Amino acid sequence: MSDKLTSQYEKCDFCNKAKNDVKKLIVGDNVAICNECVDLCGELLSELANATINVKEINDIDPVELKEFLDKYVIGQENAKITLSVAVANHYKRINNKNSDIELEKANVLLLGPTGCGKTLLAKTVARFLDVPFTIADATSITEAGYVGDDVETLINKLLSAANGDVEKAQRGIIFLDEVDKIARKGESTSITRDVSGEGVQQALLKIVEGTVCRVPAAGANRKNPQAEMIEVDTSNILFIAGGAFVGIDAVIKRRAEGSGIGFGVDVKTNKDADLKDLEPDDLVKYGMIPEFVGRFPTWVSLTELTEEQLVYVLTEVKNSLIKQYQFLFNQDNVDLEFDKDALQYIASRAKTRKTGARSLHAELEKTLLPHMYSLKEYKNNKLDKVKITKDLVENPQKIAI
Ligand SMILES: Nc1ncnc2c1ncn2[C@@H]1O[C@H](COP(=O)(O)OP(=O)(O)OP(=O)(O)O)[C@@H](O)[C@H]1O
Ligand SMILES: [Mg+2]
């Protein structure tokens, strides 16, 4: 063996560690591997074997059962719950389809609706029902590859982390793309300058939404390290649920409805608000979504602003509701917490005026309950074992005088 060839075997070809720095260097035909890399490969292979065994088959989802599960966590939004349940059931039918003659097309879901009406909550709850990895990605934080910010592969990487590195599991997970309306192209004309935040991002998302094989660094690996092990993740069975408020889209719908009315003798009531239920794909394109993006979300459904009555239910009825959470906190000091009906109604009506849906309930409750939480120890020492929140205590938050 020539000197040159011998020196080639002085280091591991996988991690570059010198022969003297490892216990054993195994030399093969033109390649060398150290004992540490052999161990690592062993671990990776056993993880892969376990992963295949652990993946739960999601067969035969009954949309009715899923809808009933959603009912426990999400108030109202009947239409969205039914549409989403059917879409999810069909998605898993498609994944499990063994019939090669009929290939079912992928149908990602788009949820439209004002802020705080339950879009993210719906997607999260579906993932909880299915027990699949779930990740939320803010579309506004994504940039085209090459720009500063997350690129689309980061989404897959996040999902892989949510699946604890289990590729098989990640490949059946759900990615919630939040705020997709914010990556709408600005204006209808195509801009000459490159649109980093809008159209470019939509373009970048097309491939992974439709289904492609992404190469991402293994979970936990440093992205910057060129030696990091890369893993292939197929996105074709990942369900994408997109959400967006699409502020102003009602005007687009209205304009189209009015436009099509001209000359056809159709009576369009111009002073009536456009209904999101009448949304057509073209409206989304007019809004600034590129047609290819819209085409990949064939199922869409609109959510409605919550009514005052529904906001009261959000406070009291859902599993893990805010009030149940505060009651738990009070109970830690042996104090019970109760609310008058009037008080709940008043909190809901105040929250409603803020126009941020159920999101403002938390702030309203916090403001009302702060003086009491501050005084819980005092209440306890004075044997006050119940706090009843009246409408007056919501209007003028103050501790109970002892
Ligand atoms: N329909 C609902 N039923 C029960 N809770 C709700 C509902 N809508 C919203 N909430 C509660 O309000 C909070 C915000 O909801 P969520 O994150 O789903 O809003 P969103 O529609 O995604 O809003 P955004 O457009 O701002 O992201 C959550 O804590 C959620 O629990
Ligand atoms: Mg959201």
Short mmCIF file of C-alpha atoms and ligand atoms in Angstrom, two decimals:
data_model
loop_
_atom_site.label_atom_id
_atom_site.label_comp_id
_atom_site.label_asym_id
_atom_site.label_seq_id
_atom_site.Cartn_x
_atom_site.Cartn_y
_atom_site.Cartn_z
CA MET A 1 0.00 0.00 0.00
CA SER A 2 1.43 3.37 -0.94
CA ASP A 3 2.03 6.03 1.68
CA LYS A 4 -0.67 8.16 0.15
CA LEU A 5 -3.23 5.44 0.53
CA THR A 6 -2.23 4.68 4.11
CA SER A 7 -2.61 8.31 5.09
CA GLN A 8 -6.08 8.26 3.58
CA TYR A 9 -7.01 5.80 6.30
CA GLU A 10 -5.73 8.01 9.07
CA LYS A 11 -9.14 9.50 9.63
CA CYS A 12 -12.83 8.57 9.59
CA ASP A 13 -14.44 9.42 6.28
CA PHE A 14 -17.75 10.25 8.00
CA CYS A 15 -16.80 12.54 10.88
CA ASN A 16 -13.21 13.38 9.91
CA LYS A 17 -11.89 12.40 13.34
CA ALA A 18 -8.26 11.26 13.35
CA LYS A 19 -7.46 7.60 13.90
CA ASN A 20 -5.75 8.42 17.21
CA ASP A 21 -8.80 10.23 18.53
CA VAL A 22 -11.12 7.23 18.24
CA LYS A 23 -11.07 3.73 19.67
CA LYS A 24 -11.18 1.94 16.36
CA LEU A 25 -11.05 2.83 12.70
CA ILE A 26 -12.58 0.20 10.46
CA VAL A 27 -11.13 0.32 6.99
CA GLY A 28 -12.99 -0.92 3.97
CA ASP A 29 -12.48 -0.71 0.26
CA ASN A 30 -11.41 2.91 -0.14
CA VAL A 31 -13.36 4.06 2.90
CA ALA A 32 -12.86 4.21 6.66
CA ILE A 33 -15.35 4.57 9.50
CA CYS A 34 -14.73 5.02 13.22
CA ASN A 35 -16.42 3.15 16.07
CA GLU A 36 -18.39 6.29 17.07
CA CYS A 37 -19.96 6.65 13.63
CA VAL A 38 -20.81 2.93 13.63
CA ASP A 39 -22.63 3.42 16.95
CA LEU A 40 -24.49 6.45 15.59
CA CYS A 41 -25.61 4.52 12.51
CA GLY A 42 -26.82 1.71 14.77
CA GLU A 43 -28.90 4.16 16.80
CA LEU A 44 -30.40 5.74 13.68
CA LEU A 45 -31.36 2.39 12.24
CA SER A 46 -33.00 1.22 15.45
CA GLU A 47 -34.92 4.52 15.70
CA LEU A 48 -36.17 3.96 12.19
CA ALA A 49 -37.30 0.43 13.04
CA ASN A 50 -39.15 1.65 16.15
CA ALA A 51 -40.71 4.49 14.23
CA THR A 52 -42.26 2.18 11.70
CA ILE A 53 -43.77 0.07 14.46
CA ASN A 54 -45.05 3.07 16.42
CA VAL A 55 -46.93 4.80 13.63
CA LYS A 56 -50.57 4.47 14.41
CA GLU A 57 -52.70 3.79 11.38
CA ILE A 58 -55.35 6.44 11.15
CA ASN A 59 -58.09 4.55 9.44
CA ASP A 60 -61.69 5.16 8.97
CA ILE A 61 -62.32 8.48 10.67
CA ASP A 62 -65.96 9.18 11.29
CA PRO A 63 -66.53 12.90 10.61
CA VAL A 64 -69.42 12.87 13.09
CA GLU A 65 -67.14 11.65 15.84
CA LEU A 66 -64.51 14.28 15.00
CA LYS A 67 -67.15 17.02 14.94
CA GLU A 68 -68.42 15.92 18.35
CA PHE A 69 -64.87 16.10 19.68
CA LEU A 70 -64.46 19.61 18.25
CA ASP A 71 -67.72 20.62 19.94
CA LYS A 72 -66.08 20.10 23.33
CA TYR A 73 -63.43 22.70 22.63
CA VAL A 74 -64.80 25.07 20.00
CA ILE A 75 -67.98 27.07 20.45
CA GLY A 76 -70.15 27.73 17.39
CA GLN A 77 -68.55 27.60 13.92
CA GLU A 78 -70.80 24.66 12.96
CA ASN A 79 -70.11 24.97 9.27
CA ALA A 80 -66.35 25.07 9.73
CA LYS A 81 -66.41 22.09 12.08
CA ILE A 82 -68.39 19.95 9.64
CA THR A 83 -66.31 20.96 6.61
CA LEU A 84 -63.05 20.39 8.43
CA SER A 85 -64.17 17.01 9.81
CA VAL A 86 -65.08 15.78 6.36
CA ALA A 87 -61.84 17.13 4.86
CA VAL A 88 -59.76 15.40 7.52
CA ALA A 89 -61.63 12.11 7.11
CA ASN A 90 -61.08 12.26 3.35
CA HIS A 91 -57.43 13.15 3.78
CA TYR A 92 -56.77 9.98 5.74
CA LYS A 93 -58.86 7.93 3.30
CA ARG A 94 -56.55 9.25 0.61
CA ILE A 95 -53.41 8.36 2.55
CA ASN A 96 -54.65 4.85 3.21
CA ASN A 97 -55.85 4.31 -0.33
CA LYS A 98 -54.32 1.10 -1.61
CA ASN A 99 -56.18 1.20 -4.90
CA SER A 100 -53.66 2.24 -7.51
CA ASP A 101 -56.32 2.86 -10.18
CA ILE A 102 -57.91 5.77 -8.40
CA GLU A 103 -55.54 8.29 -6.98
CA LEU A 104 -57.25 10.75 -4.70
CA GLU A 105 -56.07 14.32 -4.99
CA LYS A 106 -54.72 16.15 -2.01
CA ALA A 107 -57.19 18.61 -0.52
CA ASN A 108 -55.72 21.11 1.91
CA VAL A 109 -58.09 23.33 3.84
CA LEU A 110 -58.30 27.11 4.09
CA LEU A 111 -60.05 28.71 7.07
CA LEU A 112 -61.14 32.31 6.73
CA GLY A 113 -62.46 34.43 9.54
CA PRO A 114 -61.87 37.38 11.83
CA THR A 115 -59.28 37.34 14.56
CA GLY A 116 -60.04 35.35 17.71
CA CYS A 117 -62.87 33.28 16.26
CA GLY A 118 -61.17 29.90 16.62
CA LYS A 119 -59.18 29.16 13.46
CA THR A 120 -55.99 28.11 15.21
CA LEU A 121 -58.00 26.42 17.94
CA LEU A 122 -59.85 24.28 15.37
CA ALA A 123 -56.64 23.11 13.70
CA LYS A 124 -55.02 22.38 17.07
CA THR A 125 -58.04 20.40 18.24
CA VAL A 126 -58.08 18.28 15.08
CA ALA A 127 -54.44 17.37 15.72
CA ARG A 128 -55.31 16.52 19.31
CA PHE A 129 -58.09 14.20 18.14
CA LEU A 130 -55.87 12.43 15.66
CA ASP A 131 -52.87 12.35 17.96
CA VAL A 132 -50.59 13.39 15.13
CA PRO A 133 -47.70 15.85 15.23
CA PHE A 134 -48.85 19.42 14.76
CA THR A 135 -47.06 22.64 14.16
CA ILE A 136 -48.14 26.22 13.64
CA ALA A 137 -46.15 28.31 11.23
CA ASP A 138 -46.66 31.97 10.71
CA ALA A 139 -46.67 32.63 6.98
CA THR A 140 -45.32 36.12 7.59
CA SER A 141 -42.12 34.71 9.08
CA ILE A 142 -41.38 32.64 6.00
CA THR A 143 -39.18 34.04 3.29
CA GLU A 144 -37.95 32.67 0.02
CA ALA A 145 -34.81 30.58 0.32
CA GLY A 146 -31.80 32.84 0.33
CA TYR A 147 -33.40 35.69 2.27
CA VAL A 148 -33.04 36.28 5.98
CA GLY A 149 -35.78 34.47 7.85
CA ASP A 150 -37.23 30.98 7.92
CA ASP A 151 -37.42 29.16 4.64
CA VAL A 152 -40.12 26.63 3.93
CA GLU A 153 -37.91 23.74 4.98
CA THR A 154 -38.00 25.14 8.50
CA LEU A 155 -41.71 24.23 8.61
CA ILE A 156 -40.91 20.61 7.94
CA ASN A 157 -38.12 20.76 10.47
CA LYS A 158 -40.54 22.06 13.11
CA LEU A 159 -42.98 19.27 12.35
CA LEU A 160 -40.18 16.74 12.60
CA SER A 161 -39.33 18.11 16.04
CA ALA A 162 -42.99 17.88 17.05
CA ALA A 163 -42.80 14.22 16.03
CA ASN A 164 -39.67 13.75 18.15
CA GLY A 165 -37.63 13.11 15.06
CA ASP A 166 -39.91 10.31 13.87
CA VAL A 167 -40.03 10.81 10.11
CA GLU A 168 -42.93 8.41 9.49
CA LYS A 169 -45.03 10.19 12.08
CA ALA A 170 -44.11 13.65 10.77
CA GLN A 171 -45.15 12.61 7.28
CA ARG A 172 -48.73 12.17 8.53
CA GLY A 173 -48.84 15.31 10.59
CA ILE A 174 -50.65 18.60 10.24
CA ILE A 175 -49.09 21.99 9.53
CA PHE A 176 -51.17 25.04 10.30
CA LEU A 177 -50.13 27.95 8.12
CA ASP A 178 -51.32 30.99 9.98
CA GLU A 179 -51.84 34.47 8.56
CA VAL A 180 -51.71 33.42 4.90
CA ASP A 181 -53.64 36.55 3.97
CA LYS A 182 -50.57 38.55 4.95
CA ILE A 183 -48.57 36.98 2.09
CA ALA A 184 -51.04 38.24 -0.47
CA ARG A 185 -49.55 40.09 -3.40
CA LYS A 186 -50.01 43.81 -2.92
CA GLY A 187 -52.32 45.16 -5.59
CA GLU A 188 -53.42 43.33 -8.68
CA SER A 189 -50.54 44.30 -10.95
CA THR A 190 -47.37 42.32 -10.74
CA SER A 191 -44.60 44.36 -9.28
CA ILE A 192 -41.29 44.69 -11.11
CA THR A 193 -39.28 44.53 -7.94
CA ARG A 194 -38.99 41.18 -6.26
CA ASP A 195 -41.70 40.71 -3.70
CA VAL A 196 -39.87 39.05 -0.83
CA SER A 197 -42.70 38.78 1.61
CA GLY A 198 -45.67 38.06 -0.63
CA GLU A 199 -45.81 36.31 -3.94
CA GLY A 200 -42.35 34.81 -3.57
CA VAL A 201 -43.38 33.11 -0.34
CA GLN A 202 -46.54 31.75 -1.92
CA GLN A 203 -44.41 30.34 -4.74
CA ALA A 204 -42.03 28.79 -2.23
CA LEU A 205 -44.91 27.16 -0.39
CA LEU A 206 -46.50 25.59 -3.48
CA LYS A 207 -44.21 22.61 -3.67
CA ILE A 208 -44.36 21.50 -0.06
CA VAL A 209 -48.11 22.04 0.11
CA GLU A 210 -48.65 19.87 -2.94
CA GLY A 211 -46.19 17.20 -1.92
CA THR A 212 -42.47 16.97 -2.42
CA VAL A 213 -39.49 15.37 -0.80
CA CYS A 214 -37.66 17.84 1.43
CA ARG A 215 -34.19 17.31 2.73
CA VAL A 216 -33.94 18.68 6.24
CA PRO A 217 -31.33 18.33 8.97
CA ALA A 218 -32.14 15.54 11.43
CA ALA A 219 -33.98 16.73 14.54
CA GLY A 220 -31.55 18.36 16.93
CA ALA A 221 -28.86 18.71 14.30
CA ASN A 222 -27.35 22.10 13.71
CA ARG A 223 -28.58 23.52 10.42
CA LYS A 224 -25.39 25.47 9.94
CA ASN A 225 -23.25 22.34 10.15
CA PRO A 226 -22.64 21.02 6.64
CA GLN A 227 -21.79 17.63 8.15
CA ALA A 228 -25.20 17.38 9.85
CA GLU A 229 -27.15 14.35 8.86
CA MET A 230 -29.89 15.17 6.36
CA ILE A 231 -33.22 13.39 6.43
CA GLU A 232 -35.73 13.13 3.62
CA VAL A 233 -39.30 14.00 4.48
CA ASP A 234 -42.08 13.42 1.99
CA THR A 235 -44.73 16.10 2.39
CA SER A 236 -47.39 14.52 0.18
CA ASN A 237 -49.35 13.11 3.12
CA ILE A 238 -48.97 16.12 5.40
CA LEU A 239 -52.25 17.98 5.78
CA PHE A 240 -51.93 21.73 5.45
CA ILE A 241 -54.58 23.86 7.07
CA ALA A 242 -54.21 27.53 6.25
CA GLY A 243 -55.85 30.32 8.19
CA GLY A 244 -56.27 33.99 7.58
CA ALA A 245 -58.49 36.91 8.49
CA PHE A 246 -58.60 38.23 4.90
CA VAL A 247 -59.68 41.66 6.05
CA GLY A 248 -61.45 43.45 3.22
CA ILE A 249 -62.28 40.37 1.16
CA ASP A 250 -65.98 41.10 1.63
CA ALA A 251 -65.47 44.19 -0.51
CA VAL A 252 -63.93 42.04 -3.25
CA ILE A 253 -66.89 39.64 -3.14
CA LYS A 254 -69.32 42.53 -3.23
CA ARG A 255 -67.60 44.16 -6.18
CA ARG A 256 -67.71 40.91 -8.12
CA ALA A 257 -71.36 40.32 -7.26
CA GLU A 258 -72.25 43.84 -8.34
CA GLY A 259 -70.11 43.57 -11.46
CA SER A 260 -71.74 40.38 -12.61
CA GLY A 261 -75.14 41.91 -11.99
CA ILE A 262 -74.69 44.60 -14.64
CA GLY A 263 -76.61 43.93 -17.80
CA PHE A 264 -78.09 40.68 -16.61
CA GLY A 265 -81.02 42.16 -14.85
CA VAL A 266 -79.91 40.67 -11.55
CA ASP A 267 -81.07 42.61 -8.57
CA VAL A 268 -78.03 43.11 -6.42
CA LYS A 269 -78.70 44.75 -3.10
CA THR A 270 -75.69 47.01 -2.99
CA ASN A 271 -76.15 48.05 0.58
CA LYS A 272 -76.10 44.51 1.87
CA ASP A 273 -72.82 43.23 3.34
CA ALA A 274 -71.15 40.56 1.26
CA ASP A 275 -71.26 37.13 2.79
CA LEU A 276 -68.05 35.15 3.08
CA LYS A 277 -70.13 32.10 2.23
CA ASP A 278 -70.35 33.44 -1.35
CA LEU A 279 -66.58 33.43 -1.70
CA GLU A 280 -65.18 32.13 -4.98
CA PRO A 281 -61.57 31.23 -5.81
CA ASP A 282 -61.35 34.27 -8.06
CA ASP A 283 -61.97 36.55 -5.10
CA LEU A 284 -58.92 35.11 -3.36
CA VAL A 285 -56.88 35.74 -6.50
CA LYS A 286 -58.15 39.31 -6.67
CA TYR A 287 -57.20 39.65 -3.02
CA GLY A 288 -53.62 38.80 -3.95
CA MET A 289 -53.26 35.05 -3.58
CA ILE A 290 -51.66 33.48 -6.65
CA PRO A 291 -53.96 31.07 -8.54
CA GLU A 292 -51.64 28.10 -8.00
CA PHE A 293 -51.80 28.68 -4.24
CA VAL A 294 -55.59 28.97 -4.23
CA GLY A 295 -55.80 25.82 -6.35
CA ARG A 296 -54.00 23.81 -3.72
CA PHE A 297 -56.62 24.69 -1.11
CA PRO A 298 -59.79 23.39 -2.75
CA THR A 299 -61.65 23.22 0.55
CA TRP A 300 -62.33 26.52 2.22
CA VAL A 301 -64.73 27.59 4.89
CA SER A 302 -65.44 30.82 6.65
CA LEU A 303 -65.76 31.28 10.38
CA THR A 304 -67.96 33.92 11.87
CA GLU A 305 -67.40 36.49 14.56
CA LEU A 306 -68.58 35.10 17.90
CA THR A 307 -71.79 36.54 19.35
CA GLU A 308 -72.00 37.76 22.93
CA GLU A 309 -73.83 34.62 23.91
CA GLN A 310 -71.13 32.46 22.35
CA LEU A 311 -68.45 34.45 24.18
CA VAL A 312 -70.17 33.57 27.46
CA TYR A 313 -70.01 29.91 26.44
CA VAL A 314 -66.33 30.28 25.62
CA LEU A 315 -65.85 31.54 29.19
CA THR A 316 -67.79 28.80 30.88
CA GLU A 317 -68.56 25.79 28.75
CA VAL A 318 -65.52 24.58 26.87
CA LYS A 319 -63.09 22.08 28.28
CA ASN A 320 -60.32 23.92 30.03
CA SER A 321 -62.24 27.21 29.78
CA LEU A 322 -60.70 30.40 31.16
CA ILE A 323 -63.05 30.46 34.13
CA LYS A 324 -62.21 26.87 35.01
CA GLN A 325 -58.55 27.85 34.89
CA TYR A 326 -59.06 30.79 37.26
CA GLN A 327 -61.21 28.65 39.57
CA PHE A 328 -58.33 26.25 39.76
CA LEU A 329 -55.95 29.08 40.71
CA PHE A 330 -58.32 30.34 43.44
CA ASN A 331 -58.82 26.81 44.76
CA GLN A 332 -55.12 26.54 45.42
CA ASP A 333 -55.82 28.95 48.31
CA ASN A 334 -59.06 27.20 49.23
CA VAL A 335 -61.20 30.02 47.84
CA ASP A 336 -64.10 29.26 45.51
CA LEU A 337 -64.74 31.53 42.55
CA GLU A 338 -68.21 32.16 41.16
CA PHE A 339 -69.69 34.54 38.61
CA ASP A 340 -73.10 36.12 38.44
CA LYS A 341 -74.87 35.67 35.13
CA ASP A 342 -74.92 39.45 34.69
CA ALA A 343 -71.21 39.63 35.28
CA LEU A 344 -70.48 37.07 32.57
CA GLN A 345 -72.77 38.85 30.15
CA TYR A 346 -71.07 42.13 30.89
CA ILE A 347 -67.57 40.69 30.39
CA ALA A 348 -68.71 39.23 27.06
CA SER A 349 -70.25 42.50 25.92
CA ARG A 350 -67.11 44.44 26.81
CA ALA A 351 -64.94 41.88 25.00
CA LYS A 352 -67.21 42.09 21.97
CA THR A 353 -66.63 45.81 21.56
CA ARG A 354 -62.88 45.26 21.31
CA LYS A 355 -63.25 43.42 18.01
CA THR A 356 -60.64 40.81 18.80
CA GLY A 357 -63.08 37.96 19.31
CA ALA A 358 -62.51 35.60 22.20
CA ARG A 359 -58.99 36.94 22.60
CA SER A 360 -60.16 39.91 24.68
CA LEU A 361 -61.93 37.72 27.22
CA HIS A 362 -58.65 36.85 28.86
CA ALA A 363 -57.70 40.50 29.34
CA GLU A 364 -61.15 41.37 30.70
CA LEU A 365 -61.03 38.53 33.23
CA GLU A 366 -57.51 39.34 34.27
CA LYS A 367 -58.45 42.94 34.96
CA THR A 368 -61.48 41.90 37.01
CA LEU A 369 -59.75 39.21 39.01
CA LEU A 370 -56.42 40.90 39.68
CA PRO A 371 -57.37 42.58 43.02
CA HIS A 372 -58.74 39.26 44.26
CA MET A 373 -55.74 37.25 43.21
CA TYR A 374 -53.58 39.82 44.97
CA SER A 375 -55.60 39.37 48.17
CA LEU A 376 -56.11 35.59 48.13
CA LYS A 377 -53.90 34.96 51.16
CA GLU A 378 -55.74 37.67 53.10
CA TYR A 379 -59.09 36.12 52.16
CA LYS A 380 -57.84 32.74 53.25
CA ASN A 381 -56.55 34.05 56.60
CA ASN A 382 -59.90 35.70 57.22
CA LYS A 383 -61.81 32.54 56.38
CA LEU A 384 -63.41 34.04 53.31
CA ASP A 385 -63.90 30.96 51.23
CA LYS A 386 -65.90 32.26 48.30
CA VAL A 387 -65.60 35.15 45.87
CA LYS A 388 -68.69 35.94 43.85
CA ILE A 389 -68.05 38.25 40.92
CA THR A 390 -70.95 40.60 40.29
CA LYS A 391 -71.46 43.01 37.42
CA ASP A 392 -70.40 45.79 39.76
CA LEU A 393 -67.09 44.06 40.50
CA VAL A 394 -66.44 43.85 36.75
CA GLU A 395 -67.17 47.54 36.30
CA ASN A 396 -65.09 48.52 39.34
CA PRO A 397 -62.49 45.85 39.95
CA GLN A 398 -61.65 45.86 43.65
CA LYS A 399 -60.98 43.40 46.42
CA ILE A 400 -63.67 42.38 48.83
CA ALA A 401 -63.46 44.47 51.99
CA ILE A 402 -62.88 42.39 55.05
N1 LIG B 1 -65.08 29.38 18.80
C1 LIG B 1 -64.31 29.36 19.91
N2 LIG B 1 -64.61 28.51 20.92
C2 LIG B 1 -63.84 28.48 22.03
N3 LIG B 1 -62.76 29.26 22.24
C3 LIG B 1 -62.43 30.12 21.28
C4 LIG B 1 -63.19 30.20 20.07
N4 LIG B 1 -62.62 31.14 19.29
C5 LIG B 1 -61.56 31.59 19.96
N5 LIG B 1 -61.42 30.98 21.16
C6 LIG B 1 -60.38 31.25 22.16
O1 LIG B 1 -59.79 32.51 21.84
C7 LIG B 1 -58.38 32.43 21.73
C8 LIG B 1 -57.94 32.81 20.33
O2 LIG B 1 -58.46 31.87 19.39
P1 LIG B 1 -57.68 31.41 18.07
O3 LIG B 1 -56.22 31.41 18.36
O4 LIG B 1 -58.25 30.16 17.59
O5 LIG B 1 -58.04 32.63 17.12
P2 LIG B 1 -57.80 32.79 15.57
O6 LIG B 1 -59.10 32.67 14.88
O7 LIG B 1 -56.72 31.84 15.15
O8 LIG B 1 -57.33 34.30 15.48
P3 LIG B 1 -56.14 34.99 14.66
O9 LIG B 1 -56.67 35.31 13.30
O10 LIG B 1 -55.86 36.24 15.44
O11 LIG B 1 -54.98 34.06 14.65
C9 LIG B 1 -57.99 31.03 22.11
O12 LIG B 1 -57.51 31.07 23.41
C10 LIG B 1 -59.26 30.23 22.04
O13 LIG B 1 -59.28 29.33 23.10
MG MG B 2 -54.70 32.09 14.69
#
